[in-house]
Structures are given as C-alpha cells and as structure tokens.
Short mmCIF file of N, CA, C and O in Angstrom, two decimals:
data_model
loop_
_atom_site.label_atom_id
_atom_site.label_comp_id
_atom_site.label_asym_id
_atom_site.label_seq_id
_atom_site.Cartn_x
_atom_site.Cartn_y
_atom_site.Cartn_z
N HIS A 485 -3.91 21.24 -8.70
CA HIS A 485 -5.02 21.03 -9.43
C HIS A 485 -5.97 20.51 -8.15
O HIS A 485 -5.26 20.04 -7.12
N PHE A 486 -7.01 20.69 -7.85
CA PHE A 486 -8.05 20.21 -7.03
C PHE A 486 -8.70 18.83 -7.31
O PHE A 486 -9.11 18.52 -8.40
N CYS A 487 -8.62 18.05 -6.04
CA CYS A 487 -9.60 16.88 -6.35
C CYS A 487 -10.97 16.98 -6.34
O CYS A 487 -11.56 17.93 -5.91
N PRO A 488 -11.47 15.87 -7.03
CA PRO A 488 -13.40 16.12 -7.13
C PRO A 488 -13.59 15.86 -5.98
O PRO A 488 -13.22 15.27 -4.89
N PHE A 489 -14.61 16.55 -5.54
CA PHE A 489 -15.61 16.71 -4.19
C PHE A 489 -14.70 17.22 -3.45
O PHE A 489 -15.14 16.79 -2.24
N SER A 490 -13.80 17.71 -3.29
CA SER A 490 -12.61 18.61 -2.43
C SER A 490 -12.26 19.97 -2.34
O SER A 490 -12.39 20.21 -3.79
N ASN A 491 -12.24 20.78 -1.61
CA ASN A 491 -11.37 22.00 -1.73
C ASN A 491 -10.07 21.97 -1.54
O ASN A 491 -9.23 22.88 -1.41
N LYS A 492 -9.72 20.83 -1.63
CA LYS A 492 -7.90 20.54 -1.12
C LYS A 492 -7.26 20.04 -2.52
O LYS A 492 -8.03 19.45 -3.12
N PRO A 493 -6.03 20.62 -2.57
CA PRO A 493 -5.34 19.96 -3.57
C PRO A 493 -5.05 18.46 -3.79
O PRO A 493 -4.73 18.18 -2.72
N CYS A 494 -5.13 17.95 -4.89
CA CYS A 494 -4.61 16.54 -4.82
C CYS A 494 -2.92 16.28 -4.62
O CYS A 494 -2.15 17.68 -4.96
N MET A 495 -2.97 15.17 -3.77
CA MET A 495 -1.36 15.04 -3.63
C MET A 495 -0.92 14.36 -5.08
O MET A 495 -1.26 13.86 -5.68
N THR A 496 0.36 15.25 -5.41
CA THR A 496 0.89 15.21 -6.37
C THR A 496 2.35 14.76 -6.62
O THR A 496 3.04 14.47 -7.18
N LEU A 497 2.93 14.75 -5.33
CA LEU A 497 4.42 14.22 -4.85
C LEU A 497 4.85 13.20 -4.57
O LEU A 497 3.45 12.35 -4.04
N GLU A 498 5.70 12.56 -4.85
CA GLU A 498 6.20 11.68 -3.90
C GLU A 498 6.17 11.46 -2.61
O GLU A 498 5.86 12.60 -1.97
N THR A 499 5.68 10.67 -1.97
CA THR A 499 5.81 10.43 -0.29
C THR A 499 6.66 9.58 0.07
O THR A 499 7.19 8.27 -0.29
N PRO A 500 7.79 10.11 1.27
CA PRO A 500 8.65 8.92 1.89
C PRO A 500 7.55 8.10 2.68
O PRO A 500 6.77 8.47 3.28
N ARG A 501 8.18 6.68 2.65
CA ARG A 501 7.53 5.93 3.50
C ARG A 501 8.34 4.72 4.21
O ARG A 501 9.35 4.55 3.50
N LYS A 502 8.15 3.90 5.32
CA LYS A 502 8.85 2.72 5.56
C LYS A 502 8.15 1.41 5.06
O LYS A 502 6.88 1.22 4.90
N ILE A 503 8.76 0.71 4.59
CA ILE A 503 8.28 -0.72 4.24
C ILE A 503 9.23 -1.46 4.82
O ILE A 503 10.15 -1.71 5.06
N TRP A 504 8.58 -3.09 5.07
CA TRP A 504 9.14 -3.98 5.29
C TRP A 504 9.23 -5.01 4.02
O TRP A 504 8.52 -5.26 3.39
N LYS A 505 10.82 -4.91 3.72
CA LYS A 505 11.16 -5.89 2.66
C LYS A 505 12.04 -6.78 2.63
O LYS A 505 13.16 -6.68 3.67
N ILE A 506 11.98 -7.81 1.93
CA ILE A 506 12.88 -8.81 2.06
C ILE A 506 13.59 -8.86 0.64
O ILE A 506 13.09 -8.63 -0.24
N GLU A 507 15.00 -8.89 0.40
CA GLU A 507 15.45 -8.81 -0.68
C GLU A 507 15.60 -10.18 -1.72
O GLU A 507 15.53 -10.12 -2.37
N LYS A 508 15.65 -11.22 -0.53
CA LYS A 508 15.77 -12.60 -1.39
C LYS A 508 14.69 -12.99 -0.39
O LYS A 508 15.24 -13.70 0.94
N PRO A 509 13.67 -13.76 -0.90
CA PRO A 509 12.67 -14.63 0.15
C PRO A 509 13.58 -15.91 0.62
O PRO A 509 14.38 -16.46 -0.38
N GLY A 510 13.39 -16.31 1.75
CA GLY A 510 14.34 -17.68 2.43
C GLY A 510 14.52 -17.56 3.84
O GLY A 510 14.74 -18.74 4.29
N ASN A 511 14.75 -16.47 4.29
CA ASN A 511 15.17 -16.49 5.75
C ASN A 511 14.09 -15.06 6.34
O ASN A 511 14.74 -13.98 5.85
N ILE A 512 13.88 -15.67 7.46
CA ILE A 512 12.82 -14.57 7.80
C ILE A 512 13.73 -13.01 8.41
O ILE A 512 13.42 -12.32 8.70
N ASP A 513 15.31 -13.55 8.62
CA ASP A 513 16.09 -12.72 9.39
C ASP A 513 16.52 -11.44 8.47
O ASP A 513 17.10 -10.43 8.57
N GLN A 514 16.17 -11.94 7.04
CA GLN A 514 16.21 -10.78 5.96
C GLN A 514 15.24 -9.69 5.85
O GLN A 514 15.39 -9.14 4.77
N LEU A 515 14.17 -10.20 6.50
CA LEU A 515 13.01 -9.32 6.37
C LEU A 515 13.43 -7.84 7.11
O LEU A 515 13.74 -7.62 8.33
N LYS A 516 13.62 -6.50 6.51
CA LYS A 516 13.90 -5.42 7.23
C LYS A 516 13.16 -4.07 7.03
O LYS A 516 12.50 -4.15 6.01
N LEU A 517 12.98 -3.41 7.78
CA LEU A 517 12.21 -2.26 7.77
C LEU A 517 13.10 -1.27 7.17
O LEU A 517 14.26 -0.64 7.56
N VAL A 518 12.93 -0.58 5.81
CA VAL A 518 13.88 0.20 5.47
C VAL A 518 12.99 1.58 4.64
O VAL A 518 11.64 1.48 4.46
N ASP A 519 13.64 2.45 4.53
CA ASP A 519 12.88 3.93 3.82
C ASP A 519 12.72 3.37 2.42
O ASP A 519 13.63 2.95 1.87
N ASP A 520 11.73 4.43 1.83
CA ASP A 520 11.50 4.10 0.51
C ASP A 520 10.46 5.15 -0.10
O ASP A 520 10.18 6.12 1.01
N ILE A 521 10.58 5.40 -1.06
CA ILE A 521 9.66 6.76 -1.97
C ILE A 521 8.35 6.09 -2.33
O ILE A 521 8.59 5.01 -3.37
N LEU A 522 7.47 6.29 -2.03
CA LEU A 522 6.25 5.94 -2.93
C LEU A 522 5.79 6.99 -4.10
O LEU A 522 5.66 8.28 -3.66
N PRO A 523 5.74 6.82 -5.58
CA PRO A 523 5.32 7.63 -6.25
C PRO A 523 3.88 8.09 -6.02
O PRO A 523 3.16 7.52 -5.57
N ALA A 524 4.00 9.19 -6.95
CA ALA A 524 2.46 9.91 -6.75
C ALA A 524 1.48 8.71 -7.25
O ALA A 524 1.44 7.98 -8.11
N PRO A 525 0.22 9.00 -6.59
CA PRO A 525 -0.91 8.01 -7.09
C PRO A 525 -1.35 8.56 -8.35
O PRO A 525 -1.47 9.68 -8.81
N SER A 526 -1.69 7.41 -9.47
CA SER A 526 -2.28 7.81 -10.47
C SER A 526 -3.44 8.51 -10.34
O SER A 526 -4.29 8.27 -9.42
N ASP A 527 -4.31 8.62 -11.65
CA ASP A 527 -5.56 8.95 -11.61
C ASP A 527 -6.49 7.94 -11.29
O ASP A 527 -7.41 8.36 -10.83
N SER A 528 -5.88 6.87 -11.34
CA SER A 528 -6.97 5.75 -11.07
C SER A 528 -6.65 4.98 -9.40
O SER A 528 -7.27 3.97 -9.05
N GLU A 529 -5.98 5.99 -8.55
CA GLU A 529 -5.65 5.57 -7.55
C GLU A 529 -5.93 6.21 -6.54
O GLU A 529 -6.15 7.43 -6.44
N VAL A 530 -5.77 5.76 -5.32
CA VAL A 530 -6.05 6.53 -3.93
C VAL A 530 -4.93 6.39 -3.18
O VAL A 530 -4.03 5.04 -3.18
N ARG A 531 -4.06 7.46 -2.30
CA ARG A 531 -3.02 7.05 -1.59
C ARG A 531 -3.51 6.57 -0.05
O ARG A 531 -4.55 7.67 0.66
N VAL A 532 -3.33 5.77 0.50
CA VAL A 532 -3.85 5.32 1.58
C VAL A 532 -2.61 5.28 2.99
O VAL A 532 -1.71 4.63 2.81
N LYS A 533 -3.13 5.88 3.90
CA LYS A 533 -2.04 5.78 5.01
C LYS A 533 -2.13 4.67 5.91
O LYS A 533 -3.50 4.64 6.24
N VAL A 534 -1.40 3.73 5.82
CA VAL A 534 -1.99 2.03 6.56
C VAL A 534 -2.09 2.44 7.78
O VAL A 534 -0.88 2.89 8.67
N LYS A 535 -3.07 1.82 8.38
CA LYS A 535 -2.91 1.66 10.04
C LYS A 535 -3.02 0.24 10.61
O LYS A 535 -2.40 0.29 11.72
N TYR A 536 -3.20 -0.76 9.97
CA TYR A 536 -3.28 -1.86 10.35
C TYR A 536 -2.94 -3.06 8.96
O TYR A 536 -3.86 -2.71 8.00
N VAL A 537 -2.55 -4.18 9.12
CA VAL A 537 -2.13 -4.90 8.14
C VAL A 537 -2.73 -6.23 8.30
O VAL A 537 -2.59 -6.48 9.53
N GLY A 538 -3.08 -7.07 7.47
CA GLY A 538 -3.59 -8.75 7.93
C GLY A 538 -2.11 -9.24 7.85
O GLY A 538 -0.99 -9.35 7.03
N LEU A 539 -1.76 -10.48 8.77
CA LEU A 539 -0.67 -10.98 8.75
C LEU A 539 -1.30 -12.78 8.72
O LEU A 539 -2.28 -13.24 9.58
N ASN A 540 -0.88 -13.31 7.74
CA ASN A 540 -1.66 -14.49 7.73
C ASN A 540 -0.22 -15.91 7.03
O ASN A 540 1.03 -15.14 6.52
N PHE A 541 -0.68 -16.57 6.70
CA PHE A 541 0.24 -17.88 6.13
C PHE A 541 0.82 -17.35 5.04
O PHE A 541 2.10 -17.86 4.94
N ALA A 542 0.11 -16.79 3.94
CA ALA A 542 0.70 -16.45 2.80
C ALA A 542 2.07 -15.46 3.04
O ALA A 542 2.73 -15.45 2.28
N ASP A 543 1.63 -14.43 4.04
CA ASP A 543 3.15 -13.44 4.38
C ASP A 543 4.05 -14.37 4.65
O ASP A 543 5.17 -14.13 4.21
N VAL A 544 4.00 -15.27 5.72
CA VAL A 544 4.96 -16.05 6.29
C VAL A 544 5.53 -16.68 4.99
O VAL A 544 6.91 -16.73 4.73
N PHE A 545 4.42 -17.55 4.54
CA PHE A 545 5.50 -18.21 3.27
C PHE A 545 5.98 -17.69 1.98
O PHE A 545 6.88 -17.78 1.70
N THR A 546 5.79 -16.00 2.01
CA THR A 546 6.27 -15.25 1.11
C THR A 546 7.79 -15.11 1.47
O THR A 546 8.67 -15.07 0.98
N VAL A 547 7.86 -14.70 2.83
CA VAL A 547 8.86 -14.54 3.55
C VAL A 547 9.81 -15.32 3.56
O VAL A 547 11.27 -15.24 2.96
N LEU A 548 9.30 -16.73 3.70
CA LEU A 548 10.35 -18.06 3.29
C LEU A 548 10.59 -18.41 2.05
O LEU A 548 11.46 -19.66 1.94
N GLY A 549 10.23 -17.63 1.20
CA GLY A 549 10.29 -18.30 -0.11
C GLY A 549 9.30 -19.68 -0.29
O GLY A 549 9.83 -20.41 -1.43
N MET A 550 8.60 -19.50 0.44
CA MET A 550 7.87 -21.02 0.13
C MET A 550 6.28 -20.64 -0.63
O MET A 550 5.47 -21.64 -0.76
N TYR A 551 5.53 -19.57 -0.85
CA TYR A 551 4.39 -19.39 -1.53
C TYR A 551 4.66 -18.98 -3.11
O TYR A 551 5.25 -18.03 -3.61
N ASP A 552 3.95 -20.14 -3.84
CA ASP A 552 4.22 -20.26 -5.44
C ASP A 552 3.81 -19.04 -6.04
O ASP A 552 4.50 -18.40 -7.03
N ALA A 553 2.70 -17.82 -5.40
CA ALA A 553 2.40 -16.69 -6.21
C ALA A 553 3.29 -15.61 -5.83
O ALA A 553 3.10 -14.72 -6.44
N ALA A 554 4.17 -16.13 -5.11
CA ALA A 554 4.95 -14.64 -4.86
C ALA A 554 6.47 -14.67 -5.49
O ALA A 554 7.01 -15.73 -5.68
N PRO A 555 7.04 -13.74 -5.88
CA PRO A 555 8.10 -13.47 -6.51
C PRO A 555 9.47 -14.55 -5.48
O PRO A 555 9.63 -14.10 -4.27
N ARG A 556 10.36 -15.10 -6.15
CA ARG A 556 11.24 -15.64 -5.41
C ARG A 556 12.64 -15.24 -5.62
O ARG A 556 13.50 -15.66 -4.43
N ASP A 557 13.10 -14.72 -6.49
CA ASP A 557 14.34 -14.51 -6.87
C ASP A 557 14.60 -12.86 -6.99
O ASP A 557 15.68 -12.29 -7.62
N GLN A 558 13.70 -12.09 -6.06
CA GLN A 558 13.70 -10.68 -6.51
C GLN A 558 13.19 -10.36 -4.81
O GLN A 558 12.53 -10.56 -4.18
N ALA A 559 13.45 -8.78 -4.62
CA ALA A 559 12.86 -8.22 -3.31
C ALA A 559 11.47 -8.26 -3.65
O ALA A 559 10.66 -7.96 -4.29
N VAL A 560 10.79 -8.18 -2.10
CA VAL A 560 9.54 -8.30 -2.20
C VAL A 560 9.03 -7.71 -0.86
O VAL A 560 9.68 -7.69 0.10
N VAL A 561 7.86 -6.71 -1.01
CA VAL A 561 7.26 -6.45 0.39
C VAL A 561 6.10 -7.18 0.77
O VAL A 561 5.10 -7.24 -0.17
N PRO A 562 5.92 -8.20 1.74
CA PRO A 562 4.79 -8.93 1.91
C PRO A 562 3.28 -8.03 2.20
O PRO A 562 3.64 -6.82 2.40
N GLY A 563 2.31 -8.70 2.24
CA GLY A 563 1.35 -7.86 2.76
C GLY A 563 0.03 -7.90 1.68
O GLY A 563 0.34 -7.64 0.44
N LEU A 564 -0.87 -8.69 2.00
CA LEU A 564 -2.14 -8.75 0.85
C LEU A 564 -3.21 -7.67 1.58
O LEU A 564 -4.22 -7.52 0.40
N GLU A 565 -3.18 -7.49 2.79
CA GLU A 565 -4.87 -6.89 3.03
C GLU A 565 -4.18 -5.63 4.05
O GLU A 565 -3.01 -5.99 4.86
N PHE A 566 -4.72 -4.57 3.96
CA PHE A 566 -4.40 -3.28 4.42
C PHE A 566 -5.80 -2.63 5.09
O PHE A 566 -6.71 -2.84 4.39
N CYS A 567 -5.41 -1.68 6.01
CA CYS A 567 -6.90 -0.66 6.22
C CYS A 567 -5.96 0.33 7.02
O CYS A 567 -5.08 0.16 7.43
N GLY A 568 -6.46 1.54 6.56
CA GLY A 568 -6.08 2.79 6.64
C GLY A 568 -6.88 3.86 6.35
O GLY A 568 -8.41 3.83 6.31
N ILE A 569 -6.47 5.12 6.24
CA ILE A 569 -7.15 6.38 5.97
C ILE A 569 -6.72 6.87 4.45
O ILE A 569 -5.82 7.03 4.13
N VAL A 570 -7.61 7.45 3.75
CA VAL A 570 -7.47 8.06 2.39
C VAL A 570 -6.75 9.29 2.75
O VAL A 570 -7.19 10.13 3.24
N GLU A 571 -5.53 9.61 1.96
CA GLU A 571 -5.08 10.56 2.14
C GLU A 571 -5.31 11.36 0.75
O GLU A 571 -5.09 12.59 0.95
N SER A 572 -5.30 10.85 -0.19
CA SER A 572 -5.50 11.38 -1.35
C SER A 572 -6.05 10.90 -2.36
O SER A 572 -6.12 9.42 -2.56
N ILE A 573 -6.81 11.45 -3.55
CA ILE A 573 -7.69 10.76 -4.36
C ILE A 573 -7.06 11.09 -5.57
O ILE A 573 -7.25 12.44 -6.15
N GLY A 574 -7.08 10.10 -6.48
CA GLY A 574 -6.83 10.19 -7.73
C GLY A 574 -7.89 10.83 -8.90
O GLY A 574 -8.84 10.53 -8.50
N ASN A 575 -7.91 11.52 -9.88
CA ASN A 575 -9.02 12.38 -10.60
C ASN A 575 -10.05 11.01 -10.96
O ASN A 575 -11.26 11.45 -11.24
N ALA A 576 -9.84 9.87 -11.63
CA ALA A 576 -10.51 8.91 -12.26
C ALA A 576 -11.33 8.13 -11.20
O ALA A 576 -11.89 7.46 -11.44
N ARG A 577 -11.02 8.03 -9.96
CA ARG A 577 -11.13 7.26 -8.90
C ARG A 577 -12.51 7.75 -8.52
O ARG A 577 -13.58 6.76 -8.18
N VAL A 578 -13.27 9.03 -8.70
CA VAL A 578 -14.47 9.32 -8.09
C VAL A 578 -15.25 10.34 -9.08
O VAL A 578 -14.27 10.58 -10.21
N SER A 579 -16.29 10.10 -9.34
CA SER A 579 -17.15 10.69 -10.50
C SER A 579 -18.38 11.46 -9.86
O SER A 579 -18.82 11.30 -8.63
N ALA A 580 -18.79 12.32 -10.39
CA ALA A 580 -19.93 13.11 -10.12
C ALA A 580 -21.37 12.15 -9.85
O ALA A 580 -22.13 12.30 -9.12
N THR A 581 -21.15 11.08 -10.67
CA THR A 581 -22.45 10.05 -10.59
C THR A 581 -22.25 8.91 -9.33
O THR A 581 -23.30 7.89 -9.28
N SER A 582 -21.22 8.63 -8.78
CA SER A 582 -20.77 7.92 -7.50
C SER A 582 -21.83 8.13 -6.64
O SER A 582 -21.72 9.36 -6.14
N SER A 583 -22.26 7.22 -6.26
CA SER A 583 -23.53 7.32 -5.13
C SER A 583 -23.03 7.46 -3.65
O SER A 583 -23.04 8.01 -2.78
N ASN A 584 -21.28 6.84 -3.76
CA ASN A 584 -20.31 7.18 -2.33
C ASN A 584 -19.15 7.05 -2.49
O ASN A 584 -18.28 6.17 -2.56
N PRO A 585 -18.68 8.25 -3.11
CA PRO A 585 -17.24 8.59 -3.39
C PRO A 585 -16.23 8.53 -2.44
O PRO A 585 -16.80 8.93 -0.96
N LEU A 586 -15.11 7.84 -2.65
CA LEU A 586 -14.11 8.05 -1.67
C LEU A 586 -13.82 9.43 -1.49
O LEU A 586 -13.84 10.24 -2.42
N ARG A 587 -13.31 9.98 -0.43
CA ARG A 587 -13.07 11.21 0.28
C ARG A 587 -11.64 11.07 1.23
O ARG A 587 -11.54 10.26 1.81
N GLU A 588 -10.64 12.02 1.13
CA GLU A 588 -9.81 12.33 1.98
C GLU A 588 -10.07 12.09 3.35
O GLU A 588 -11.65 12.57 3.55
N GLY A 589 -9.63 11.32 3.96
CA GLY A 589 -10.29 10.90 5.59
C GLY A 589 -10.85 9.99 5.74
O GLY A 589 -11.32 9.43 6.94
N ASP A 590 -11.60 9.24 4.56
CA ASP A 590 -12.36 7.84 4.76
C ASP A 590 -11.44 6.86 5.11
O ASP A 590 -10.29 6.76 5.00
N ARG A 591 -11.97 5.90 5.71
CA ARG A 591 -11.58 4.87 6.48
C ARG A 591 -11.63 3.78 5.22
O ARG A 591 -13.18 3.75 4.89
N VAL A 592 -10.77 2.97 5.01
CA VAL A 592 -10.98 2.15 4.09
C VAL A 592 -10.26 0.75 4.54
O VAL A 592 -9.36 1.04 5.15
N MET A 593 -10.55 -0.31 3.72
CA MET A 593 -9.84 -1.55 3.83
C MET A 593 -9.29 -1.96 2.08
O MET A 593 -10.11 -1.53 1.42
N GLY A 594 -8.53 -2.63 1.86
CA GLY A 594 -8.14 -3.02 0.63
C GLY A 594 -7.18 -4.26 0.66
O GLY A 594 -6.44 -4.71 1.62
N VAL A 595 -7.24 -4.85 -0.69
CA VAL A 595 -6.56 -5.98 -0.68
C VAL A 595 -5.36 -5.48 -2.12
O VAL A 595 -5.69 -4.69 -2.96
N THR A 596 -4.28 -6.39 -2.01
CA THR A 596 -3.28 -6.02 -3.20
C THR A 596 -2.43 -7.15 -3.50
O THR A 596 -2.28 -7.85 -2.38
N ARG A 597 -1.77 -7.26 -4.13
CA ARG A 597 -1.00 -8.48 -4.61
C ARG A 597 0.46 -7.78 -4.19
O ARG A 597 1.30 -7.65 -4.56
N PHE A 598 0.50 -8.12 -2.84
CA PHE A 598 1.78 -7.69 -2.31
C PHE A 598 1.89 -6.32 -2.05
O PHE A 598 1.37 -5.65 -2.91
N GLY A 599 2.52 -5.87 -0.77
CA GLY A 599 2.97 -4.59 -0.70
C GLY A 599 2.35 -3.64 0.32
O GLY A 599 2.68 -2.68 0.67
N ALA A 600 1.76 -4.67 0.96
CA ALA A 600 1.01 -4.09 2.09
C ALA A 600 1.39 -3.60 3.53
O ALA A 600 1.38 -2.88 4.10
N PHE A 601 2.58 -4.36 3.71
CA PHE A 601 3.89 -4.15 4.93
C PHE A 601 4.38 -2.75 4.39
O PHE A 601 5.38 -2.91 4.25
N ALA A 602 3.58 -1.92 4.49
CA ALA A 602 4.08 -0.35 4.59
C ALA A 602 3.29 0.65 5.03
O ALA A 602 2.15 0.54 5.62
N THR A 603 3.99 1.76 5.04
CA THR A 603 3.16 3.18 6.06
C THR A 603 2.12 3.54 4.93
O THR A 603 1.09 4.40 5.67
N HIS A 604 2.33 3.49 3.71
CA HIS A 604 1.54 4.36 2.66
C HIS A 604 1.47 3.35 1.63
O HIS A 604 2.30 2.43 1.40
N ILE A 605 0.33 3.38 0.90
CA ILE A 605 0.27 2.33 -0.43
C ILE A 605 -0.59 3.17 -1.25
O ILE A 605 -1.74 3.81 -0.70
N ASN A 606 -0.40 3.08 -2.36
CA ASN A 606 -1.57 3.54 -3.61
C ASN A 606 -2.46 2.69 -3.82
O ASN A 606 -1.73 1.18 -4.25
#
C-alpha cells in the first residue's frame, strides 16, 4: 500500500539494525554493539534512520545500573533523545487536515523511553 501524501510504498517489513545493548546494567564493559531486527512501524509510528543521539547522565547511570527509571534486571538499550531522517510513515501518523505532516526524508528529533542508541527507531 502507499503512504499518505507520497507516491512511495510504505515500509511494511522488518529492518535490520545495530543497537548498543547491555544485557544486565551495572558495568560499562557489558555495553555491546549488536545486530537486531526492528519490527515494521505501526500505523501510529514513523521509522527514523538515526543520525545523532543525546548522551547524558541518565544514559551513563542506566548503563551502570544507577538510574531508578531504567530496567535493572533485564537488557536495555540506552538513549532518550535522537535525531535523524524519516524513512517511512505509518498510516495514522499524518492526515489530510494536518498543516505540517511528516514525510519521508524529513529531518526530525525525538525523545523515547530508552532505545535511542540504535541505527533505526520507530
């Protein structure tokens, strides 16, 4: 099917990506760059090719297992802020009445509850 306001097909496939992941927070030496598969974006999401991420104390504390808001006993991908390029748009994200809809190729920034340390994010 085709994305709104575009002559291009919407991305409906999973995307291979790289993520910085720590299996169990507590030691920065456990932070590893690994291969991952990002599911297709839902209708309410956009797929962003990440170009830059924010690095702050919350990320460091997450990796060290010292951030109360982060999971401590499970794997986590740090990163709360990102910016990049929209690669695909879910159907419900834009509408004909939107005055400034997102489109493929748009430069964007975003915030997320962990997971920004990746090559792609929904």
